[in-house]
mmCIF file of C-alpha atoms in Angstrom:
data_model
loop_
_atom_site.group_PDB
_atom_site.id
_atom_site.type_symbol
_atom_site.label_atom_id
_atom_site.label_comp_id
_atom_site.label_asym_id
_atom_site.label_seq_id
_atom_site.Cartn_x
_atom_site.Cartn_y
_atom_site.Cartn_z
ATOM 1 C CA UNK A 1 -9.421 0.224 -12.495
ATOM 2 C CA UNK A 2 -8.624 1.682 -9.318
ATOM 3 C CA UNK A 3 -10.131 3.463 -6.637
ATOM 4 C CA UNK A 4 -8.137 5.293 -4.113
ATOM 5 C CA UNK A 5 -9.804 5.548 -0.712
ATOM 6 C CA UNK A 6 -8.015 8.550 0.451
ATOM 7 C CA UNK A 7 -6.602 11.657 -1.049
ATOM 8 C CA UNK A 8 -6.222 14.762 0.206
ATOM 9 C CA UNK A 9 -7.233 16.323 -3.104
ATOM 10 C CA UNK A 10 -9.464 18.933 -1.504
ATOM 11 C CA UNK A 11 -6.792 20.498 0.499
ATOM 12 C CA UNK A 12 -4.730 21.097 -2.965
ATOM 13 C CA UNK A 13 -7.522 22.285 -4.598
ATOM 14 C CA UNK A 14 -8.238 24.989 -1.760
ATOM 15 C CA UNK A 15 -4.309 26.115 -1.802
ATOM 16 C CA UNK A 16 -4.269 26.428 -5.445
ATOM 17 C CA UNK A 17 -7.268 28.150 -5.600
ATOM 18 C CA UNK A 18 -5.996 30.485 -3.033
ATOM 19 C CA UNK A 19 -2.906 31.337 -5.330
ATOM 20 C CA UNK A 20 -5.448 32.066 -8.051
ATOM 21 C CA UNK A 21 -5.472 28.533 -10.315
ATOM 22 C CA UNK A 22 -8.433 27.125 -11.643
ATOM 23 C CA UNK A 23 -9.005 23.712 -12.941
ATOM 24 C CA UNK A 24 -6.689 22.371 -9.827
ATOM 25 C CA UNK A 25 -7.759 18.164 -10.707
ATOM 26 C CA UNK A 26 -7.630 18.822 -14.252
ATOM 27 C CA UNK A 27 -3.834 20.706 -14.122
ATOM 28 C CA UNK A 28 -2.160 19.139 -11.446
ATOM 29 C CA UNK A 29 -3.645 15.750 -10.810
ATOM 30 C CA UNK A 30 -5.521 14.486 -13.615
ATOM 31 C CA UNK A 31 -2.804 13.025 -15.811
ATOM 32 C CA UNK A 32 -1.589 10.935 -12.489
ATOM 33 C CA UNK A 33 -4.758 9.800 -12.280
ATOM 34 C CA UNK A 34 -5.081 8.551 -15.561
ATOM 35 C CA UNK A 35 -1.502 6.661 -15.978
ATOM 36 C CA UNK A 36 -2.527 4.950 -12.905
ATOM 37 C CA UNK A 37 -6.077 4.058 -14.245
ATOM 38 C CA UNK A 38 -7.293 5.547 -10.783
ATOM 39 C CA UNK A 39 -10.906 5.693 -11.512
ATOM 40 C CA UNK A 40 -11.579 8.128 -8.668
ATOM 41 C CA UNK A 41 -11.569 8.184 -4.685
ATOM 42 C CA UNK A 42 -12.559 9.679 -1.196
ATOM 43 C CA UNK A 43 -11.252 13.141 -1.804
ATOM 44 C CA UNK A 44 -11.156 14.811 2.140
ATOM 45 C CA UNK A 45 -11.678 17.899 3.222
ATOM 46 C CA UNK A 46 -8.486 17.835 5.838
ATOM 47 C CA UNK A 47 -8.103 20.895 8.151
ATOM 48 C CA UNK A 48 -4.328 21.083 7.270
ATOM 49 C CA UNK A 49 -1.839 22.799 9.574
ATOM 50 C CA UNK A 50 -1.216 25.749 10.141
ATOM 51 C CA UNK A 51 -4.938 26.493 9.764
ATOM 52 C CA UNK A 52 -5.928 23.896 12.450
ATOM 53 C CA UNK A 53 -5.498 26.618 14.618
ATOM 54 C CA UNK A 54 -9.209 27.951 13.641
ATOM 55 C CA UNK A 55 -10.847 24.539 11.889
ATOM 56 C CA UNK A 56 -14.621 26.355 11.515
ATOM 57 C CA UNK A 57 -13.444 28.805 9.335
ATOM 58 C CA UNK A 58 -10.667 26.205 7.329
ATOM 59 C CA UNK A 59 -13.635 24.530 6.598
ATOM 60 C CA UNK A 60 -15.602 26.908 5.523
ATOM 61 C CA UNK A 61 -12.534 28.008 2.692
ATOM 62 C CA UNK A 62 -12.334 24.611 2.019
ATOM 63 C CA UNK A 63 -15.808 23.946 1.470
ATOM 64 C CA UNK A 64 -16.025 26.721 -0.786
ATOM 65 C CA UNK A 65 -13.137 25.697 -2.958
ATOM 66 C CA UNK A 66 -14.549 22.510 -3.201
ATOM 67 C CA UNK A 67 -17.786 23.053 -4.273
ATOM 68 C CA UNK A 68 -16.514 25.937 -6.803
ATOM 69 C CA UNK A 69 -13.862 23.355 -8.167
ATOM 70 C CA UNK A 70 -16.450 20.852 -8.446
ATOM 71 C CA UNK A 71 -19.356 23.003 -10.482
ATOM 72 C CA UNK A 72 -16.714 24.690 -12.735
ATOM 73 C CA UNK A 73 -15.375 20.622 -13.820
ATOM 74 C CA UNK A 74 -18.733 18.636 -13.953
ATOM 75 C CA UNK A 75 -17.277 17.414 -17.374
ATOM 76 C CA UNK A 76 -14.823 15.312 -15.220
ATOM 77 C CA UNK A 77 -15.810 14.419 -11.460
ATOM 78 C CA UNK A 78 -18.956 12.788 -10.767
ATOM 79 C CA UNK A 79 -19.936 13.211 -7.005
ATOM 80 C CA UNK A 80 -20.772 9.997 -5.355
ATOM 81 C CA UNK A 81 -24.149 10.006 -3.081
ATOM 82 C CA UNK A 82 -24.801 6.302 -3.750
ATOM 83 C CA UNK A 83 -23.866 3.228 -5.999
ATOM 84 C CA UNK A 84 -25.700 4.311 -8.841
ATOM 85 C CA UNK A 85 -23.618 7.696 -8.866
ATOM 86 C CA UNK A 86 -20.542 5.471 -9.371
ATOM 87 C CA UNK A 87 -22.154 3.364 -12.004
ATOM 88 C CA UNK A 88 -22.700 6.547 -13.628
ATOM 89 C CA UNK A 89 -19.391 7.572 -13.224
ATOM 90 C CA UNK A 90 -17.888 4.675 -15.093
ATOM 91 C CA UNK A 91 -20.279 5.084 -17.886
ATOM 92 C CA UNK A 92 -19.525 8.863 -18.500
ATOM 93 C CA UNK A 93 -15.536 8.245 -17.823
ATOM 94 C CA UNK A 94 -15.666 10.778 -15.311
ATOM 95 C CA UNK A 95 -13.604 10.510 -11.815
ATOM 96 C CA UNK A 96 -16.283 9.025 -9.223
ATOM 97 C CA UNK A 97 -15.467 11.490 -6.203
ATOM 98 C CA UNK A 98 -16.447 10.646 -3.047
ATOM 99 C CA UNK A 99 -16.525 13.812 -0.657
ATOM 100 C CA UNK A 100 -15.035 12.698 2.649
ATOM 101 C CA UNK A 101 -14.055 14.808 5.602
ATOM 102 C CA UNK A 102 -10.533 13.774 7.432
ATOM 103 C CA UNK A 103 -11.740 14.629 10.938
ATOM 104 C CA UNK A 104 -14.945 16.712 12.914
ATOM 105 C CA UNK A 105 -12.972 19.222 14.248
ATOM 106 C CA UNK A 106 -14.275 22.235 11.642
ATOM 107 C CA UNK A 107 -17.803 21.667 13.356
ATOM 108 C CA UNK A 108 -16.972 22.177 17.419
ATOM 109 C CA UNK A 109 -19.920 20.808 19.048
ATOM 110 C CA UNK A 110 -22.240 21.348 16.607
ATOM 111 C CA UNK A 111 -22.908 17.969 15.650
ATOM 112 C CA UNK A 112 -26.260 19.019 13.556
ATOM 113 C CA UNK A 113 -23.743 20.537 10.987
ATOM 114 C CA UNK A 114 -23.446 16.753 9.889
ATOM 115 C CA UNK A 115 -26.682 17.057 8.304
ATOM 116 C CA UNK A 116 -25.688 20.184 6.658
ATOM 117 C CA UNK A 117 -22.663 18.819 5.269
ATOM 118 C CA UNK A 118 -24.138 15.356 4.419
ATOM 119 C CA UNK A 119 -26.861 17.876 2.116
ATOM 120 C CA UNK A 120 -23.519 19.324 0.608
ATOM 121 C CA UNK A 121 -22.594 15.975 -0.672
ATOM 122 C CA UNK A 122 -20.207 14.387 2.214
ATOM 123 C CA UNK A 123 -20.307 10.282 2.586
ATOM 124 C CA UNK A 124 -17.784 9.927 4.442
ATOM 125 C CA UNK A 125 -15.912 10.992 8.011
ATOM 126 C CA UNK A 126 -13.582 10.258 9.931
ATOM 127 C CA UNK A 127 -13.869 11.473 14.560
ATOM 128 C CA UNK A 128 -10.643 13.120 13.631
ATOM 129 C CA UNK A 129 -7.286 13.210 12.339
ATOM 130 C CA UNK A 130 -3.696 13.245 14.679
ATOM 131 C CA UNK A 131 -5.221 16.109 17.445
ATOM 132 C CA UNK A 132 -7.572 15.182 20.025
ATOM 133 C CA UNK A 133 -11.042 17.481 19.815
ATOM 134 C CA UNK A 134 -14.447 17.678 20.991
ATOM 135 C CA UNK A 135 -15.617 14.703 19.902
ATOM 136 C CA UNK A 136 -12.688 11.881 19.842
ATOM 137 C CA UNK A 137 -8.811 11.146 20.194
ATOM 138 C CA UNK A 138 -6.148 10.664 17.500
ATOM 139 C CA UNK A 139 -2.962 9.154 17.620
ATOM 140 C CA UNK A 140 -1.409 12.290 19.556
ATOM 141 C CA UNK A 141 -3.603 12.738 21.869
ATOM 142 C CA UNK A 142 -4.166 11.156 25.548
ATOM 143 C CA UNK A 143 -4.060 7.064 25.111
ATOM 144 C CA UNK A 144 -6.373 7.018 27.766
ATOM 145 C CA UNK A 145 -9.005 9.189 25.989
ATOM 146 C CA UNK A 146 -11.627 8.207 23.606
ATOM 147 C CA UNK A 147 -14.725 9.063 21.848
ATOM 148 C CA UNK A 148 -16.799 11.732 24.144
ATOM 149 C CA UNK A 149 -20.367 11.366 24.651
ATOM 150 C CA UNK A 150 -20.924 13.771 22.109
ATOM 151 C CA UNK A 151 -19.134 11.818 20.034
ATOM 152 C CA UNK A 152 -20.702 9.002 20.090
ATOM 153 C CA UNK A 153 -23.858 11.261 19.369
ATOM 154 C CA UNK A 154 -22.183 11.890 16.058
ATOM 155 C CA UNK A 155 -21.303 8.318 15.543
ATOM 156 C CA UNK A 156 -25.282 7.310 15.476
ATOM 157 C CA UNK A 157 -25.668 10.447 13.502
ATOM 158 C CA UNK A 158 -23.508 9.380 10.904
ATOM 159 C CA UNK A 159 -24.497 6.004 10.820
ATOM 160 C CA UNK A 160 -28.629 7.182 10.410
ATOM 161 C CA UNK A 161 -27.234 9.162 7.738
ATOM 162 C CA UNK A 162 -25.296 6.916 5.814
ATOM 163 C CA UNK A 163 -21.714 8.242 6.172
ATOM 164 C CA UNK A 164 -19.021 5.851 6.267
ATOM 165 C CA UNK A 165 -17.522 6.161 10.080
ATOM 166 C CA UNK A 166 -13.142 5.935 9.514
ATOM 167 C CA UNK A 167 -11.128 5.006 11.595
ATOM 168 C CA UNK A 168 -7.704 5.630 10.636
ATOM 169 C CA UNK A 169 -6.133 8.533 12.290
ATOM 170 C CA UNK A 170 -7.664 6.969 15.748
ATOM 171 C CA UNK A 171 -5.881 6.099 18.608
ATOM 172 C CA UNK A 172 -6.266 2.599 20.089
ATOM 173 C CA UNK A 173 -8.865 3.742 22.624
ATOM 174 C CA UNK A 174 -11.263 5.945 20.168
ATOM 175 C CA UNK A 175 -10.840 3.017 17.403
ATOM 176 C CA UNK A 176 -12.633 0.366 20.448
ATOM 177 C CA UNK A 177 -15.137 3.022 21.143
ATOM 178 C CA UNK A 178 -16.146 3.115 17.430
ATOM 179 C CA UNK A 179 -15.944 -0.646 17.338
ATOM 180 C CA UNK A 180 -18.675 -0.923 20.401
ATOM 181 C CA UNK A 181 -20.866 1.921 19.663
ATOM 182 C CA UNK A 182 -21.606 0.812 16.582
ATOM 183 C CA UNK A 183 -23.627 -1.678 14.644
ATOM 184 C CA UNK A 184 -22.673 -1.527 11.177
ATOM 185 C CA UNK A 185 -19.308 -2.014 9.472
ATOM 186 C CA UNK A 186 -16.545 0.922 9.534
ATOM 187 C CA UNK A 187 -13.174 0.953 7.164
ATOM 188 C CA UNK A 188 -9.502 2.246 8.285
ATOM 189 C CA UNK A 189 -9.393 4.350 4.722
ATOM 190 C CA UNK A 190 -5.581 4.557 5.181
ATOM 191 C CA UNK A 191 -3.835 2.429 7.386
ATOM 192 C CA UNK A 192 -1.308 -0.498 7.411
ATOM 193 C CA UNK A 193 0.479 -3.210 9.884
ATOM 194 C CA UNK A 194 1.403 -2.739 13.261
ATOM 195 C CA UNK A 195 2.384 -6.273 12.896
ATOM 196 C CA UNK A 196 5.165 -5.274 10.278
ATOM 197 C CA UNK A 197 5.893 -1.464 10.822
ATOM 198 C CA UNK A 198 5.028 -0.934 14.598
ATOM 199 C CA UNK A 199 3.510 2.872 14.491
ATOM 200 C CA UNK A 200 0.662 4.568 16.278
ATOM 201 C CA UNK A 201 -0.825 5.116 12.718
ATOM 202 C CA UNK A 202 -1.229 1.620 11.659
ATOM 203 C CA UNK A 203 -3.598 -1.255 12.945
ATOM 204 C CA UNK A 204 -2.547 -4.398 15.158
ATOM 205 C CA UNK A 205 -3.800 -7.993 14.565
ATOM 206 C CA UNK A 206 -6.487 -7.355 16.864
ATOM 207 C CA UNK A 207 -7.909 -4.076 14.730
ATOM 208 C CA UNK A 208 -7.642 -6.144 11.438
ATOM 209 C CA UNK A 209 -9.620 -9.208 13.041
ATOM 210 C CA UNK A 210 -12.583 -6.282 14.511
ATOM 211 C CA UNK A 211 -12.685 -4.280 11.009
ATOM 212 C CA UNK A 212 -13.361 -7.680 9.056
ATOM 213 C CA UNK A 213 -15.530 -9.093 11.569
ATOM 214 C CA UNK A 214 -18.034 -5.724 11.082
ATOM 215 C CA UNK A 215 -17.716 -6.258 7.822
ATOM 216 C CA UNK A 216 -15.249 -3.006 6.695
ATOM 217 C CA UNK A 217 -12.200 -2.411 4.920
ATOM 218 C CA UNK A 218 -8.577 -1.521 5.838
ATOM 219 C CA UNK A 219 -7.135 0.801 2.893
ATOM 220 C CA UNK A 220 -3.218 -0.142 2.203
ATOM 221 C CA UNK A 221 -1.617 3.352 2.451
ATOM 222 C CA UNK A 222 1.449 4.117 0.550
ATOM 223 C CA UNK A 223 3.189 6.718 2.907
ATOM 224 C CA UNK A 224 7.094 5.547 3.744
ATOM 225 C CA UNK A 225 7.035 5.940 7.201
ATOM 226 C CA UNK A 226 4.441 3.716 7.675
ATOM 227 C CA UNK A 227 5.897 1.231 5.681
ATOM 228 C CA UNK A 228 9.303 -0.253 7.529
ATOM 229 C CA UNK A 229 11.295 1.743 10.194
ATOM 230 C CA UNK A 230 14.069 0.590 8.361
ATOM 231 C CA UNK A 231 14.381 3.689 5.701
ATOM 232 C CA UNK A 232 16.079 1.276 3.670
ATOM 233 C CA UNK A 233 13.234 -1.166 3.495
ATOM 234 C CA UNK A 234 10.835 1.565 2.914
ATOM 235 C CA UNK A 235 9.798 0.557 -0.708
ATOM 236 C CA UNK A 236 7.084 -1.188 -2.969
ATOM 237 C CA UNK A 237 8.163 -4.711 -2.120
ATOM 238 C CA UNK A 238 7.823 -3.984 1.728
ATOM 239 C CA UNK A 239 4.443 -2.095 0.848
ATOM 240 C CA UNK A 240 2.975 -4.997 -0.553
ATOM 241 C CA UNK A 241 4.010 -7.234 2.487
ATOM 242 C CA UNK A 242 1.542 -5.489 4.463
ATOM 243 C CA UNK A 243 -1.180 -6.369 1.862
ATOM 244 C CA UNK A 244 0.157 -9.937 2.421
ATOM 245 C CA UNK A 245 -0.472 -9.607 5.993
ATOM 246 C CA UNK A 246 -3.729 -7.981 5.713
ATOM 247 C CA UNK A 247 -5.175 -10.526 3.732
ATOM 248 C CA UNK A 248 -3.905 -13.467 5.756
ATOM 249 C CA UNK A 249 -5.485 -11.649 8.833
ATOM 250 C CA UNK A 250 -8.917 -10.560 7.570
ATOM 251 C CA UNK A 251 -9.453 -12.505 3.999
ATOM 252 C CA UNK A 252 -9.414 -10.529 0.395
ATOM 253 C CA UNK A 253 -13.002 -8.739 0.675
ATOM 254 C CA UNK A 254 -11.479 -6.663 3.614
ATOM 255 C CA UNK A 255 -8.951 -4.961 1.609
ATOM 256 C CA UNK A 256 -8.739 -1.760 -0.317
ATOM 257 C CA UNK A 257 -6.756 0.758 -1.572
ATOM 258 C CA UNK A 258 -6.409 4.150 0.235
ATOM 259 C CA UNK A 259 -2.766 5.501 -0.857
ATOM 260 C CA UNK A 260 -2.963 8.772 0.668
ATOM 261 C CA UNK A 261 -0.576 10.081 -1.658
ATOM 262 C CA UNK A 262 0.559 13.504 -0.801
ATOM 263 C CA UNK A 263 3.589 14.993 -2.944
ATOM 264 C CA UNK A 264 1.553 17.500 -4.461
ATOM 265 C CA UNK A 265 1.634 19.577 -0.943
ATOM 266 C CA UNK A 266 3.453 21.872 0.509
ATOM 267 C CA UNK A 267 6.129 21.864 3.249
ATOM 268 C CA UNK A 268 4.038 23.586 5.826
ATOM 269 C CA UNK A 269 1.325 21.241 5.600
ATOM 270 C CA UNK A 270 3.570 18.131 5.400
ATOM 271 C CA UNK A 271 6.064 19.049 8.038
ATOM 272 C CA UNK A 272 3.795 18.690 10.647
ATOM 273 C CA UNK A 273 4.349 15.186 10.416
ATOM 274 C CA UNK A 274 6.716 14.090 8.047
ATOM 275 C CA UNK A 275 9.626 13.123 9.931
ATOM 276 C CA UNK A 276 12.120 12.699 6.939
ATOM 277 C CA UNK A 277 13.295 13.718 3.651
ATOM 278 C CA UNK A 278 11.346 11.521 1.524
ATOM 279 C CA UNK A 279 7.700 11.272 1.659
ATOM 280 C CA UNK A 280 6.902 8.718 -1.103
ATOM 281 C CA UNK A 281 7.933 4.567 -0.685
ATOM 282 C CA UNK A 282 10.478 3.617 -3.282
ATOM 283 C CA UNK A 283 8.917 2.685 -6.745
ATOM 284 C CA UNK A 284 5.920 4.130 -5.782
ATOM 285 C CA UNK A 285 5.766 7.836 -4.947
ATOM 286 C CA UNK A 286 2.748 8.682 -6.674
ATOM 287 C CA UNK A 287 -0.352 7.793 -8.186
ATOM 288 C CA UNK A 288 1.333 7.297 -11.671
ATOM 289 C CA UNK A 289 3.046 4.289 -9.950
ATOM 290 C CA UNK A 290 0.385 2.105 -9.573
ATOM 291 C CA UNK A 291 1.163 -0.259 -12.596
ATOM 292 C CA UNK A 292 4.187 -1.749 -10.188
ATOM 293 C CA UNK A 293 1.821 -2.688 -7.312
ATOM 294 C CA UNK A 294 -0.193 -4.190 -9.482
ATOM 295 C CA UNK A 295 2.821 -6.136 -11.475
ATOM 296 C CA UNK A 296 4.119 -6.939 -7.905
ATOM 297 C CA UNK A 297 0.482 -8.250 -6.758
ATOM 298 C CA UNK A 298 0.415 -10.305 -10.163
ATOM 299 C CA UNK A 299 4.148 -11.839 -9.311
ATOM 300 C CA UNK A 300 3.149 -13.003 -5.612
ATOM 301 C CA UNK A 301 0.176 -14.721 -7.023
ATOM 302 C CA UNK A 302 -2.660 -12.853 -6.469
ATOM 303 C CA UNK A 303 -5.801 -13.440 -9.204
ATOM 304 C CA UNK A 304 -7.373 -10.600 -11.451
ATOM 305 C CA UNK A 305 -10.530 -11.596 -9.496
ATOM 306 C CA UNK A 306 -8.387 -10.426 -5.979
ATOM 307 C CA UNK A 307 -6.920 -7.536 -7.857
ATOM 308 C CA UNK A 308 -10.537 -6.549 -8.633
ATOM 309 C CA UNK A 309 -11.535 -6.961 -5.259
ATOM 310 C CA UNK A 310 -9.095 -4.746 -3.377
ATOM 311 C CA UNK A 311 -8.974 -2.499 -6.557
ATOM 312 C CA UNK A 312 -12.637 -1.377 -6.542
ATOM 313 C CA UNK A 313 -15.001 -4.120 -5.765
ATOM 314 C CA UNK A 314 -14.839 -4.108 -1.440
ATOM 315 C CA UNK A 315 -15.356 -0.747 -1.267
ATOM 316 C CA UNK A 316 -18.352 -0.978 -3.938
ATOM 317 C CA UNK A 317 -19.935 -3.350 -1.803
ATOM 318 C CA UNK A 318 -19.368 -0.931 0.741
ATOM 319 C CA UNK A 319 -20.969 1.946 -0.903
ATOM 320 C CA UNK A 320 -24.021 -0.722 -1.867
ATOM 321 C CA UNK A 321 -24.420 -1.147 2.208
ATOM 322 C CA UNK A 322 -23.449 2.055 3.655
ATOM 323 C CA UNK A 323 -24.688 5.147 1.036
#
């Protein structure tokens, strides 16, 4: 059993629904899902270029695609609002969905909306994704910018509410800011090694050593370009050495899974920062794949109890301390 900590199922759902498909999960992600015995996952609501341009209203569509998607298939997701939601899941074999939002940009300054969309279902948010906004700085944005002051408004917001605070997508200065301003522990839903693969995107020692110390989780993320800069060592084998890394660094219960698979998208949403031809890591370039991490996990020793952990177990605990 696996659970993915990041997917940007939401914004697949809204472009399919915009061409006129129902059923989006059940036709186009749903068999994936099940040869990879992905039991569910944080499903975002990502304000994907080119509509970044005007996130309010992107959010908006997306939030009604969701919610339509999500009330025409109750016979497969179960939505997540705390542990017992997941237990639930499990029993009825339905996908336990987590509704996460992949940065604040869709609500300006209007930090209240967090209550609004934490009524609608959301557990989950990350400051913001690449851009810098009104509330906090991504990986493109000024290195010597962080979280604002309202920001950190919607940091305390989030944490009263019990929405898990992410920090992937952050640049070094906003992920510190997070790390002092607040008190309870935080996860990098999709992030891997600076150590190993030295990008913006993934985490250094010192990142690891703060997210286990609070008590989070770093999510191993499949994408190839965060992987190796060597293209030719961007594959499963490499992948996994990040795992390796993580867990020497923080220990197993600070591990998780957040693939962010993506080759369900389109061009115009993945150009914007897919640098390459390829956009999967060799051997594994979907959620189908799975069954080779876990073979390659099983060859470099790792237990079923530390599969179990990083499969679905951390982020459980998670959900026990933070929903």
């Amino acid at each position: 059993m696996i659970f993915d900590c990041h997917g940007d199922i939401w914004t697949d759902v809204t472009v399919q629904r915009d061409n006129g498909m129902k059923d989006v999960i059940k036709n186009r992600h749903l068999n994936r899902f099940n040869s990879g015995d992905i039991i569910g996952g944080i499903f975002v609501l990502w304000i994907d270029p080119p509509h970044d341009k005007n996130p309010k209203k992107r959010l908006v569509e997306m939030i009604s695609a969701t919610s339509t998607e999500i009330m025409e298939n109750q016979d497969i997701l179960k939505i997540v609002l705390g542990k017992e939601d997941f237990d639930k899941a499990l029993e009825e074999e339905k996908l336990a969905v987590i509704i996460g939002l992949e940065g604040l940009s869709g609500i300006g300054d209007n930090i209240n909306l967090l209550n609004a969309l934490y009524m609608f279902g959301v557990r989950h948010a990350s400051l913001t994704w690449n851009e810098e906004n009104l509330l906090a700085t991504g990986v493109r944005g000024n290195p010597e910018r962080g979280v604002t002051a309202l920001g950190e408004k919607a940091i305390h917001l989030m944490e009263k509410l019990g929405i898990i605070i992410d920090v992937s997508h952050a640049n070094d200065k906003t992920f510190w800011d997070v790390y002092e301003k607040t008190t309870k522990p935080f996860i990098a839903s999709h992030s891997n090694c600076r150590a190993l693969c030295n990008v913006k995107r993934n985490l250094s020692d010192e990142q690891l050593k703060a997210i286990s110390k609070r008590g989070g989780l770093v999510g191993l993320n499949s994408f190839n370009e965060f992987v190796h800069l060597d293209k030719n060592k961007q594959d499963l084998k490499h992948l996994v050495d990040h795992l390796d890394h993580m867990v020497d660094i923080m220990g197993i219960d600070h591990v998780c899974f957040g693939f962010d698979f993506f080759d369900f998208l389109e061009n115009n949403t993945t150009d914007d920062f897919v640098e390459g031809d390829t956009i999967g890591t060799k051997d594994f370039e979907n959620a189908s794949k799975t069954h080779n991490l876990i073979a390659e996990m099983k060859k470099r020793g790792y237990s079923e109890e530390d599969i179990e952990k990083v499969s679905y177990k951390n982020f459980y605990r998670i959900i026990e301390e933070l929903i």
